[in-house]
Amino acid sequence: QVQLIESGGQLVRTGDSLRLSCVVSRGTLSAYAMGWFRQAPGKDREFVGSINREGTGTRYVDSVNGRFTVSRNNFENTVFLQMTSLKPEDTAVYYCAAKNARWDNGIYDQSAQYDHWGQGTQVTVSS
């Protein structure tokens, strides 16, 4: 069973930058499309950004487009979420997710499409 372990979440100020990491273990990252989701208190989990298996395509929710970047290093089995110009409304628990994609190179933005999830890392942006 593949395991995903997120790290990098912390308390930051408005306008700061932060990079989250997601290490994939017990599996080969290159077999998975990857996504980042977040859940704020009292709200549903929402899609943030995703990247296809080969790292050639990405997709973002409008609210973070231009500020966040998803990238991956298949050799290090790690996916990243680079966040810039952070706002208080970005405060949430951030989760990475993996979708089995050995036979396709699609980009996925629905939580139901993903097969494996990490435990989440807290990002808090103070005003």
CSV table of N, CA, C and O in Angstrom, one decimal:
chain,number,residue,atom,x,y,z
A,1,GLN,N,0.8,-1.2,0.0
A,1,GLN,CA,0.0,0.0,0.0
A,1,GLN,C,0.9,1.2,0.0
A,1,GLN,O,1.7,1.4,0.9
A,2,VAL,N,0.7,2.1,-1.0
A,2,VAL,CA,1.5,3.3,-1.1
A,2,VAL,C,1.2,4.2,0.1
A,2,VAL,O,0.0,4.3,0.5
A,3,GLN,N,2.2,4.9,0.6
A,3,GLN,CA,2.0,5.9,1.6
A,3,GLN,C,2.5,7.3,1.2
A,3,GLN,O,3.5,7.4,0.5
A,4,LEU,N,1.7,8.3,1.6
A,4,LEU,CA,2.0,9.7,1.3
A,4,LEU,C,2.3,10.4,2.6
A,4,LEU,O,1.4,10.4,3.5
A,5,ILE,N,3.4,11.1,2.6
A,5,ILE,CA,3.7,11.9,3.9
A,5,ILE,C,4.0,13.3,3.5
A,5,ILE,O,5.0,13.6,2.8
A,6,GLU,N,3.1,14.2,3.9
A,6,GLU,CA,3.3,15.6,3.7
A,6,GLU,C,4.1,16.3,4.8
A,6,GLU,O,4.1,15.8,5.9
A,7,SER,N,4.8,17.4,4.4
A,7,SER,CA,5.5,18.2,5.4
A,7,SER,C,5.6,19.6,4.8
A,7,SER,O,5.4,19.8,3.7
A,8,GLY,N,6.0,20.5,5.7
A,8,GLY,CA,6.3,21.8,5.3
A,8,GLY,C,5.3,22.8,5.8
A,8,GLY,O,5.5,24.1,5.7
A,9,GLY,N,4.1,22.4,6.3
A,9,GLY,CA,3.1,23.3,6.8
A,9,GLY,C,3.6,24.1,8.1
A,9,GLY,O,4.3,23.5,8.9
A,10,GLN,N,3.2,25.3,8.2
A,10,GLN,CA,3.6,26.1,9.3
A,10,GLN,C,2.7,27.4,9.3
A,10,GLN,O,2.0,27.7,8.4
A,11,LEU,N,3.0,28.2,10.4
A,11,LEU,CA,2.3,29.5,10.5
A,11,LEU,C,3.2,30.5,9.8
A,11,LEU,O,4.4,30.7,10.0
A,12,VAL,N,2.6,31.3,8.9
A,12,VAL,CA,3.2,32.3,8.1
A,12,VAL,C,2.4,33.6,8.1
A,12,VAL,O,1.2,33.5,8.5
A,13,ARG,N,2.9,34.6,7.5
A,13,ARG,CA,2.2,35.9,7.4
A,13,ARG,C,1.7,36.1,6.0
A,13,ARG,O,2.2,35.5,5.1
A,14,THR,N,0.7,37.0,5.9
A,14,THR,CA,0.2,37.3,4.6
A,14,THR,C,1.3,37.8,3.7
A,14,THR,O,2.2,38.6,4.1
A,15,GLY,N,1.4,37.3,2.5
A,15,GLY,CA,2.4,37.7,1.5
A,15,GLY,C,3.6,36.8,1.5
A,15,GLY,O,4.4,36.8,0.6
A,16,ASP,N,3.7,35.9,2.5
A,16,ASP,CA,4.9,35.0,2.6
A,16,ASP,C,4.7,33.9,1.5
A,16,ASP,O,3.7,33.7,0.9
A,17,SER,N,5.8,33.1,1.4
A,17,SER,CA,5.9,32.0,0.5
A,17,SER,C,6.1,30.7,1.4
A,17,SER,O,6.7,30.8,2.5
A,18,LEU,N,5.7,29.6,0.9
A,18,LEU,CA,5.9,28.3,1.6
A,18,LEU,C,5.9,27.2,0.6
A,18,LEU,O,5.2,27.2,-0.4
A,19,ARG,N,6.7,26.2,0.9
A,19,ARG,CA,6.7,25.0,0.0
A,19,ARG,C,6.4,23.8,0.8
A,19,ARG,O,7.0,23.5,1.8
A,20,LEU,N,5.4,23.1,0.3
A,20,LEU,CA,5.0,21.8,0.9
A,20,LEU,C,5.6,20.7,0.1
A,20,LEU,O,5.7,20.8,-1.1
A,21,SER,N,5.9,19.6,0.8
A,21,SER,CA,6.5,18.4,0.2
A,21,SER,C,5.6,17.2,0.5
A,21,SER,O,5.0,17.2,1.5
A,22,CYS,N,5.6,16.3,-0.4
A,22,CYS,CA,4.8,15.0,-0.3
A,22,CYS,C,5.7,13.9,-0.8
A,22,CYS,O,6.0,13.8,-2.0
A,23,VAL,N,6.2,13.1,0.2
A,23,VAL,CA,7.0,12.0,-0.2
A,23,VAL,C,6.2,10.7,-0.3
A,23,VAL,O,5.4,10.4,0.5
A,24,VAL,N,6.4,10.0,-1.4
A,24,VAL,CA,5.7,8.8,-1.7
A,24,VAL,C,6.6,7.6,-1.4
A,24,VAL,O,7.7,7.5,-1.9
A,25,SER,N,6.1,6.7,-0.5
A,25,SER,CA,6.8,5.5,-0.1
A,25,SER,C,6.0,4.3,-0.4
A,25,SER,O,4.8,4.4,-0.6
A,26,ARG,N,6.7,3.2,-0.5
A,26,ARG,CA,6.0,1.9,-0.8
A,26,ARG,C,5.4,1.9,-2.2
A,26,ARG,O,4.3,1.3,-2.4
A,27,GLY,N,5.9,2.7,-3.1
A,27,GLY,CA,5.4,2.8,-4.4
A,27,GLY,C,6.3,3.7,-5.3
A,27,GLY,O,7.2,4.3,-4.7
A,28,THR,N,6.1,3.7,-6.6
A,28,THR,CA,6.9,4.4,-7.5
A,28,THR,C,6.1,5.7,-8.0
A,28,THR,O,5.1,5.5,-8.6
A,29,LEU,N,6.6,6.8,-7.7
A,29,LEU,CA,5.9,8.0,-8.0
A,29,LEU,C,5.5,8.2,-9.4
A,29,LEU,O,4.5,8.6,-9.8
A,30,SER,N,6.4,7.7,-10.3
A,30,SER,CA,6.2,7.8,-11.7
A,30,SER,C,4.9,7.1,-12.2
A,30,SER,O,4.5,7.3,-13.4
A,31,ALA,N,4.3,6.3,-11.4
A,31,ALA,CA,3.1,5.5,-11.8
A,31,ALA,C,1.8,6.3,-11.4
A,31,ALA,O,0.7,5.8,-11.6
A,32,TYR,N,2.0,7.4,-10.8
A,32,TYR,CA,0.8,8.1,-10.2
A,32,TYR,C,0.7,9.6,-10.8
A,32,TYR,O,1.7,10.3,-10.9
A,33,ALA,N,-0.5,10.0,-11.0
A,33,ALA,CA,-0.9,11.4,-11.1
A,33,ALA,C,-1.1,11.9,-9.7
A,33,ALA,O,-1.5,11.1,-8.9
A,34,MET,N,-0.7,13.1,-9.5
A,34,MET,CA,-0.7,13.6,-8.1
A,34,MET,C,-1.5,14.9,-8.0
A,34,MET,O,-1.6,15.7,-8.9
A,35,GLY,N,-2.1,15.1,-6.8
A,35,GLY,CA,-2.9,16.3,-6.6
A,35,GLY,C,-2.7,16.8,-5.2
A,35,GLY,O,-2.3,16.1,-4.3
A,36,TRP,N,-3.0,18.1,-5.0
A,36,TRP,CA,-3.1,18.7,-3.7
A,36,TRP,C,-4.5,19.2,-3.5
A,36,TRP,O,-5.1,19.8,-4.4
A,37,PHE,N,-5.0,19.0,-2.3
A,37,PHE,CA,-6.3,19.4,-1.9
A,37,PHE,C,-6.1,20.1,-0.5
A,37,PHE,O,-5.1,20.0,0.1
A,38,ARG,N,-7.1,20.9,-0.1
A,38,ARG,CA,-7.1,21.5,1.2
A,38,ARG,C,-8.5,21.6,1.8
A,38,ARG,O,-9.5,21.5,1.1
A,39,GLN,N,-8.5,21.6,3.1
A,39,GLN,CA,-9.7,21.7,3.8
A,39,GLN,C,-9.6,22.7,5.0
A,39,GLN,O,-8.8,22.5,5.9
A,40,ALA,N,-10.4,23.7,4.9
A,40,ALA,CA,-10.4,24.8,6.0
A,40,ALA,C,-11.5,24.4,7.0
A,40,ALA,O,-12.4,23.6,6.7
A,41,PRO,N,-11.4,24.9,8.2
A,41,PRO,CA,-12.4,24.5,9.2
A,41,PRO,C,-13.8,24.9,8.8
A,41,PRO,O,-14.1,26.0,8.3
A,42,GLY,N,-14.7,23.9,8.9
A,42,GLY,CA,-16.1,24.1,8.6
A,42,GLY,C,-16.4,24.1,7.1
A,42,GLY,O,-17.5,24.3,6.7
A,43,LYS,N,-15.4,23.7,6.3
A,43,LYS,CA,-15.6,23.7,4.8
A,43,LYS,C,-15.3,22.4,4.3
A,43,LYS,O,-14.6,21.6,4.9
A,44,ASP,N,-15.8,22.1,3.1
A,44,ASP,CA,-15.5,20.9,2.4
A,44,ASP,C,-14.1,20.9,1.8
A,44,ASP,O,-13.5,22.0,1.6
A,45,ARG,N,-13.5,19.7,1.6
A,45,ARG,CA,-12.2,19.6,1.0
A,45,ARG,C,-12.3,20.1,-0.4
A,45,ARG,O,-13.2,19.8,-1.2
A,46,GLU,N,-11.3,20.9,-0.8
A,46,GLU,CA,-11.3,21.5,-2.2
A,46,GLU,C,-10.0,21.2,-2.9
A,46,GLU,O,-9.0,21.1,-2.3
A,47,PHE,N,-10.2,21.1,-4.2
A,47,PHE,CA,-9.0,20.9,-5.1
A,47,PHE,C,-8.2,22.2,-5.1
A,47,PHE,O,-8.7,23.3,-5.1
A,48,VAL,N,-6.8,22.0,-5.1
A,48,VAL,CA,-5.9,23.1,-5.2
A,48,VAL,C,-5.1,23.1,-6.5
A,48,VAL,O,-5.1,24.0,-7.3
A,49,GLY,N,-4.5,22.0,-6.8
A,49,GLY,CA,-3.7,21.8,-8.0
A,49,GLY,C,-3.3,20.4,-8.2
A,49,GLY,O,-3.3,19.6,-7.3
A,50,SER,N,-2.9,20.1,-9.4
A,50,SER,CA,-2.5,18.7,-9.7
A,50,SER,C,-1.5,18.7,-10.9
A,50,SER,O,-1.4,19.6,-11.6
A,51,ILE,N,-0.9,17.5,-11.0
A,51,ILE,CA,0.1,17.3,-12.0
A,51,ILE,C,0.0,15.9,-12.6
A,51,ILE,O,-0.3,15.0,-11.8
A,52,ASN,N,0.2,15.8,-13.9
A,52,ASN,CA,0.1,14.5,-14.5
A,52,ASN,C,1.4,13.6,-14.2
A,52,ASN,O,2.3,14.1,-13.6
A,53,ARG,N,1.3,12.4,-14.6
A,53,ARG,CA,2.3,11.4,-14.2
A,53,ARG,C,3.7,11.8,-14.7
A,53,ARG,O,4.7,11.6,-14.0
A,54,GLU,N,3.7,12.3,-15.9
A,54,GLU,CA,5.0,12.7,-16.5
A,54,GLU,C,5.5,14.1,-16.1
A,54,GLU,O,6.6,14.5,-16.4
A,55,GLY,N,4.6,14.8,-15.4
A,55,GLY,CA,5.0,16.2,-15.0
A,55,GLY,C,5.0,17.2,-16.1
A,55,GLY,O,5.5,18.3,-16.0
A,56,THR,N,4.2,16.9,-17.2
A,56,THR,CA,4.1,17.7,-18.4
A,56,THR,C,2.9,18.6,-18.4
A,56,THR,O,2.8,19.5,-19.2
A,57,GLY,N,2.0,18.4,-17.4
A,57,GLY,CA,0.8,19.2,-17.4
A,57,GLY,C,0.3,19.4,-16.0
A,57,GLY,O,0.5,18.6,-15.1
A,58,THR,N,-0.2,20.6,-15.7
A,58,THR,CA,-0.8,20.9,-14.4
A,58,THR,C,-2.1,21.6,-14.5
A,58,THR,O,-2.5,22.1,-15.6
A,59,ARG,N,-2.8,21.7,-13.4
A,59,ARG,CA,-4.1,22.3,-13.4
A,59,ARG,C,-4.3,22.9,-12.0
A,59,ARG,O,-3.8,22.3,-11.0
A,60,TYR,N,-5.0,24.1,-11.9
A,60,TYR,CA,-5.1,24.7,-10.6
A,60,TYR,C,-6.5,25.3,-10.4
A,60,TYR,O,-7.2,25.6,-11.4
A,61,VAL,N,-7.0,25.4,-9.2
A,61,VAL,CA,-8.2,26.1,-8.9
A,61,VAL,C,-8.0,27.6,-9.2
A,61,VAL,O,-6.8,28.1,-9.0
A,62,ASP,N,-9.0,28.3,-9.6
A,62,ASP,CA,-8.8,29.7,-10.0
A,62,ASP,C,-8.2,30.6,-8.8
A,62,ASP,O,-7.4,31.5,-9.1
A,63,SER,N,-8.6,30.3,-7.6
A,63,SER,CA,-8.1,31.1,-6.5
A,63,SER,C,-6.6,31.0,-6.2
A,63,SER,O,-6.1,31.9,-5.5
A,64,VAL,N,-6.0,30.0,-6.7
A,64,VAL,CA,-4.5,29.9,-6.5
A,64,VAL,C,-3.7,30.0,-7.8
A,64,VAL,O,-2.5,30.1,-7.8
A,65,ASN,N,-4.4,30.1,-8.9
A,65,ASN,CA,-3.7,30.1,-10.2
A,65,ASN,C,-2.8,31.4,-10.3
A,65,ASN,O,-3.3,32.5,-10.0
A,66,GLY,N,-1.5,31.1,-10.6
A,66,GLY,CA,-0.6,32.2,-10.7
A,66,GLY,C,0.2,32.4,-9.4
A,66,GLY,O,1.2,33.1,-9.3
A,67,ARG,N,-0.3,31.8,-8.3
A,67,ARG,CA,0.4,32.0,-7.0
A,67,ARG,C,1.0,30.6,-6.5
A,67,ARG,O,2.0,30.6,-5.9
A,68,PHE,N,0.3,29.5,-6.9
A,68,PHE,CA,0.8,28.2,-6.5
A,68,PHE,C,1.3,27.4,-7.7
A,68,PHE,O,0.8,27.6,-8.8
A,69,THR,N,2.3,26.6,-7.4
A,69,THR,CA,2.9,25.8,-8.5
A,69,THR,C,3.1,24.4,-7.9
A,69,THR,O,3.7,24.2,-6.9
A,70,VAL,N,2.6,23.4,-8.7
A,70,VAL,CA,2.8,22.0,-8.4
A,70,VAL,C,3.9,21.5,-9.2
A,70,VAL,O,3.9,21.7,-10.4
A,71,SER,N,4.8,20.7,-8.6
A,71,SER,CA,5.9,20.1,-9.4
A,71,SER,C,6.2,18.8,-8.8
A,71,SER,O,5.7,18.4,-7.7
A,72,ARG,N,7.0,18.0,-9.5
A,72,ARG,CA,7.4,16.7,-9.0
A,72,ARG,C,8.8,16.3,-9.4
A,72,ARG,O,9.3,16.7,-10.4
A,73,ASN,N,9.4,15.5,-8.6
A,73,ASN,CA,10.7,14.9,-8.9
A,73,ASN,C,10.5,13.4,-8.7
A,73,ASN,O,10.5,12.8,-7.6
A,74,ASN,N,10.3,12.7,-9.8
A,74,ASN,CA,10.1,11.3,-9.8
A,74,ASN,C,11.3,10.5,-9.3
A,74,ASN,O,11.1,9.4,-8.7
A,75,PHE,N,12.5,11.0,-9.4
A,75,PHE,CA,13.7,10.3,-9.0
A,75,PHE,C,13.7,10.3,-7.4
A,75,PHE,O,14.2,9.4,-6.8
A,76,GLU,N,13.2,11.4,-6.8
A,76,GLU,CA,13.2,11.5,-5.4
A,76,GLU,C,11.8,11.1,-4.8
A,76,GLU,O,11.6,11.3,-3.6
A,77,ASN,N,10.9,10.7,-5.6
A,77,ASN,CA,9.6,10.2,-5.2
A,77,ASN,C,8.9,11.3,-4.4
A,77,ASN,O,8.2,11.1,-3.4
A,78,THR,N,9.1,12.6,-4.8
A,78,THR,CA,8.5,13.7,-4.1
A,78,THR,C,7.7,14.7,-5.0
A,78,THR,O,8.2,14.9,-6.1
A,79,VAL,N,6.6,15.1,-4.4
A,79,VAL,CA,5.8,16.1,-5.1
A,79,VAL,C,5.8,17.4,-4.2
A,79,VAL,O,5.8,17.3,-3.0
A,80,PHE,N,5.8,18.5,-4.9
A,80,PHE,CA,5.9,19.8,-4.2
A,80,PHE,C,4.7,20.7,-4.5
A,80,PHE,O,4.1,20.6,-5.6
A,81,LEU,N,4.4,21.5,-3.5
A,81,LEU,CA,3.4,22.6,-3.8
A,81,LEU,C,4.1,23.9,-3.3
A,81,LEU,O,4.2,24.1,-2.1
A,82,GLN,N,4.5,24.7,-4.3
A,82,GLN,CA,5.1,26.0,-4.0
A,82,GLN,C,4.0,27.0,-3.9
A,82,GLN,O,3.3,27.2,-4.9
A,83,MET,N,3.9,27.7,-2.8
A,83,MET,CA,2.9,28.7,-2.5
A,83,MET,C,3.5,30.1,-2.3
A,83,MET,O,4.4,30.2,-1.5
A,84,THR,N,3.0,31.0,-3.1
A,84,THR,CA,3.5,32.4,-2.9
A,84,THR,C,2.3,33.3,-2.7
A,84,THR,O,1.2,33.0,-2.9
A,85,SER,N,2.7,34.6,-2.2
A,85,SER,CA,1.6,35.6,-2.0
A,85,SER,C,0.5,35.0,-1.2
A,85,SER,O,-0.7,35.2,-1.5
A,86,LEU,N,0.8,34.3,-0.1
A,86,LEU,CA,-0.2,33.6,0.7
A,86,LEU,C,-1.2,34.6,1.4
A,86,LEU,O,-0.8,35.8,1.7
A,87,LYS,N,-2.4,34.2,1.5
A,87,LYS,CA,-3.5,35.0,2.0
A,87,LYS,C,-4.1,34.2,3.2
A,87,LYS,O,-4.0,33.0,3.3
A,88,PRO,N,-4.8,35.0,4.1
A,88,PRO,CA,-5.4,34.3,5.2
A,88,PRO,C,-6.4,33.2,4.7
A,88,PRO,O,-6.6,32.2,5.4
A,89,GLU,N,-7.1,33.4,3.6
A,89,GLU,CA,-8.0,32.4,3.1
A,89,GLU,C,-7.4,31.2,2.6
A,89,GLU,O,-8.0,30.2,2.2
A,90,ASP,N,-6.0,31.1,2.5
A,90,ASP,CA,-5.3,29.9,2.2
A,90,ASP,C,-5.1,29.0,3.4
A,90,ASP,O,-4.6,27.9,3.3
A,91,THR,N,-5.5,29.5,4.6
A,91,THR,CA,-5.4,28.7,5.8
A,91,THR,C,-6.2,27.4,5.7
A,91,THR,O,-7.4,27.5,5.4
A,92,ALA,N,-5.6,26.3,5.9
A,92,ALA,CA,-6.2,25.0,5.7
A,92,ALA,C,-5.3,23.9,6.1
A,92,ALA,O,-4.1,24.1,6.2
A,93,VAL,N,-5.8,22.7,6.2
A,93,VAL,CA,-5.0,21.5,6.2
A,93,VAL,C,-4.8,21.1,4.7
A,93,VAL,O,-5.8,21.0,4.0
A,94,TYR,N,-3.6,20.9,4.3
A,94,TYR,CA,-3.3,20.6,2.9
A,94,TYR,C,-3.0,19.1,2.8
A,94,TYR,O,-2.1,18.6,3.6
A,95,TYR,N,-3.6,18.4,1.8
A,95,TYR,CA,-3.4,17.0,1.6
A,95,TYR,C,-2.9,16.7,0.2
A,95,TYR,O,-3.3,17.4,-0.7
A,96,CYS,N,-1.9,15.8,0.1
A,96,CYS,CA,-1.6,15.3,-1.2
A,96,CYS,C,-2.3,14.0,-1.5
A,96,CYS,O,-2.6,13.3,-0.5
A,97,ALA,N,-2.5,13.7,-2.7
A,97,ALA,CA,-3.2,12.5,-3.1
A,97,ALA,C,-2.6,12.0,-4.4
A,97,ALA,O,-2.0,12.7,-5.2
A,98,ALA,N,-2.7,10.6,-4.5
A,98,ALA,CA,-2.1,9.9,-5.7
A,98,ALA,C,-3.2,9.1,-6.4
A,98,ALA,O,-4.0,8.5,-5.7
A,99,LYS,N,-3.2,9.2,-7.7
A,99,LYS,CA,-4.1,8.4,-8.5
A,99,LYS,C,-3.3,7.4,-9.4
A,99,LYS,O,-2.3,7.9,-10.1
A,100,ASN,N,-3.6,6.2,-9.3
A,100,ASN,CA,-3.0,5.2,-10.2
A,100,ASN,C,-3.1,5.6,-11.6
A,100,ASN,O,-4.3,5.8,-12.1
A,101,ALA,N,-2.0,5.9,-12.3
A,101,ALA,CA,-2.1,6.3,-13.7
A,101,ALA,C,-1.0,5.7,-14.6
A,101,ALA,O,-0.5,6.4,-15.4
A,102,ARG,N,-0.8,4.4,-14.3
A,102,ARG,CA,0.3,3.8,-15.1
A,102,ARG,C,0.1,3.8,-16.6
A,102,ARG,O,1.0,3.8,-17.3
A,103,TRP,N,-1.2,3.8,-17.0
A,103,TRP,CA,-1.5,3.7,-18.4
A,103,TRP,C,-2.0,5.0,-19.0
A,103,TRP,O,-2.5,5.0,-20.2
A,104,ASP,N,-2.0,6.1,-18.3
A,104,ASP,CA,-2.5,7.3,-18.9
A,104,ASP,C,-1.7,8.5,-18.3
A,104,ASP,O,-0.9,8.3,-17.4
A,105,ASN,N,-1.8,9.7,-18.9
A,105,ASN,CA,-1.1,10.8,-18.5
A,105,ASN,C,-2.0,12.0,-18.2
A,105,ASN,O,-1.7,13.2,-18.5
A,106,GLY,N,-3.2,11.7,-17.7
A,106,GLY,CA,-4.2,12.7,-17.4
A,106,GLY,C,-3.9,13.5,-16.2
A,106,GLY,O,-3.0,13.3,-15.4
A,107,ILE,N,-4.7,14.6,-16.1
A,107,ILE,CA,-4.6,15.6,-15.0
A,107,ILE,C,-6.0,15.5,-14.3
A,107,ILE,O,-7.0,15.6,-15.0
A,108,TYR,N,-6.0,15.4,-13.0
A,108,TYR,CA,-7.3,15.1,-12.3
A,108,TYR,C,-7.5,16.1,-11.2
A,108,TYR,O,-6.6,16.5,-10.5
A,109,ASP,N,-8.8,16.5,-11.1
A,109,ASP,CA,-9.1,17.6,-10.1
A,109,ASP,C,-10.3,17.2,-9.2
A,109,ASP,O,-10.8,18.1,-8.5
A,110,GLN,N,-10.7,16.0,-9.3
A,110,GLN,CA,-11.8,15.5,-8.4
A,110,GLN,C,-11.2,14.6,-7.3
A,110,GLN,O,-10.5,13.6,-7.6
A,111,SER,N,-11.6,14.8,-6.1
A,111,SER,CA,-11.1,14.0,-5.0
A,111,SER,C,-11.4,12.5,-5.2
A,111,SER,O,-10.6,11.7,-4.8
A,112,ALA,N,-12.6,12.3,-5.7
A,112,ALA,CA,-13.0,10.9,-5.9
A,112,ALA,C,-12.2,10.1,-6.9
A,112,ALA,O,-12.2,8.9,-6.9
A,113,GLN,N,-11.4,10.8,-7.7
A,113,GLN,CA,-10.6,10.2,-8.7
A,113,GLN,C,-9.3,9.6,-8.1
A,113,GLN,O,-8.6,8.8,-8.7
A,114,TYR,N,-8.9,10.0,-6.9
A,114,TYR,CA,-7.7,9.7,-6.2
A,114,TYR,C,-7.8,8.5,-5.4
A,114,TYR,O,-8.8,8.2,-4.7
A,115,ASP,N,-6.7,7.7,-5.4
A,115,ASP,CA,-6.7,6.4,-4.7
A,115,ASP,C,-6.0,6.4,-3.3
A,115,ASP,O,-6.4,5.5,-2.5
A,116,HIS,N,-5.1,7.3,-3.1
A,116,HIS,CA,-4.3,7.3,-1.9
A,116,HIS,C,-4.2,8.7,-1.4
A,116,HIS,O,-4.0,9.6,-2.2
A,117,TRP,N,-4.2,8.9,-0.1
A,117,TRP,CA,-4.2,10.2,0.6
A,117,TRP,C,-3.1,10.2,1.7
A,117,TRP,O,-2.9,9.2,2.4
A,118,GLY,N,-2.5,11.4,1.9
A,118,GLY,CA,-1.7,11.6,3.0
A,118,GLY,C,-2.5,12.1,4.2
A,118,GLY,O,-3.7,12.2,4.1
A,119,GLN,N,-1.8,12.3,5.3
A,119,GLN,CA,-2.5,12.6,6.6
A,119,GLN,C,-2.7,14.1,6.7
A,119,GLN,O,-3.4,14.6,7.6
A,120,GLY,N,-2.1,14.9,5.8
A,120,GLY,CA,-2.3,16.4,5.8
A,120,GLY,C,-1.3,17.1,6.6
A,120,GLY,O,-0.6,16.6,7.6
A,121,THR,N,-1.1,18.4,6.3
A,121,THR,CA,-0.2,19.3,7.0
A,121,THR,C,-0.8,20.7,7.1
A,121,THR,O,-1.4,21.2,6.1
A,122,GLN,N,-0.8,21.3,8.3
A,122,GLN,CA,-1.5,22.5,8.5
A,122,GLN,C,-0.7,23.7,8.0
A,122,GLN,O,0.5,23.9,8.3
A,123,VAL,N,-1.4,24.6,7.3
A,123,VAL,CA,-0.9,25.8,6.8
A,123,VAL,C,-1.8,26.9,7.4
A,123,VAL,O,-3.0,26.9,7.2
A,124,THR,N,-1.2,27.8,8.2
A,124,THR,CA,-1.9,28.9,8.8
A,124,THR,C,-1.3,30.3,8.3
A,124,THR,O,-0.1,30.5,8.5
A,125,VAL,N,-2.1,31.1,7.7
A,125,VAL,CA,-1.7,32.4,7.2
A,125,VAL,C,-2.3,33.5,8.1
A,125,VAL,O,-3.5,33.6,8.1
A,126,SER,N,-1.5,34.2,8.8
A,126,SER,CA,-2.0,35.3,9.7
A,126,SER,C,-2.1,36.6,8.9
A,126,SER,O,-1.3,36.8,8.0
A,127,SER,N,-3.1,37.4,9.3
A,127,SER,CA,-3.3,38.7,8.6
A,127,SER,C,-2.4,39.8,9.2
A,127,SER,O,-1.8,39.6,10.2
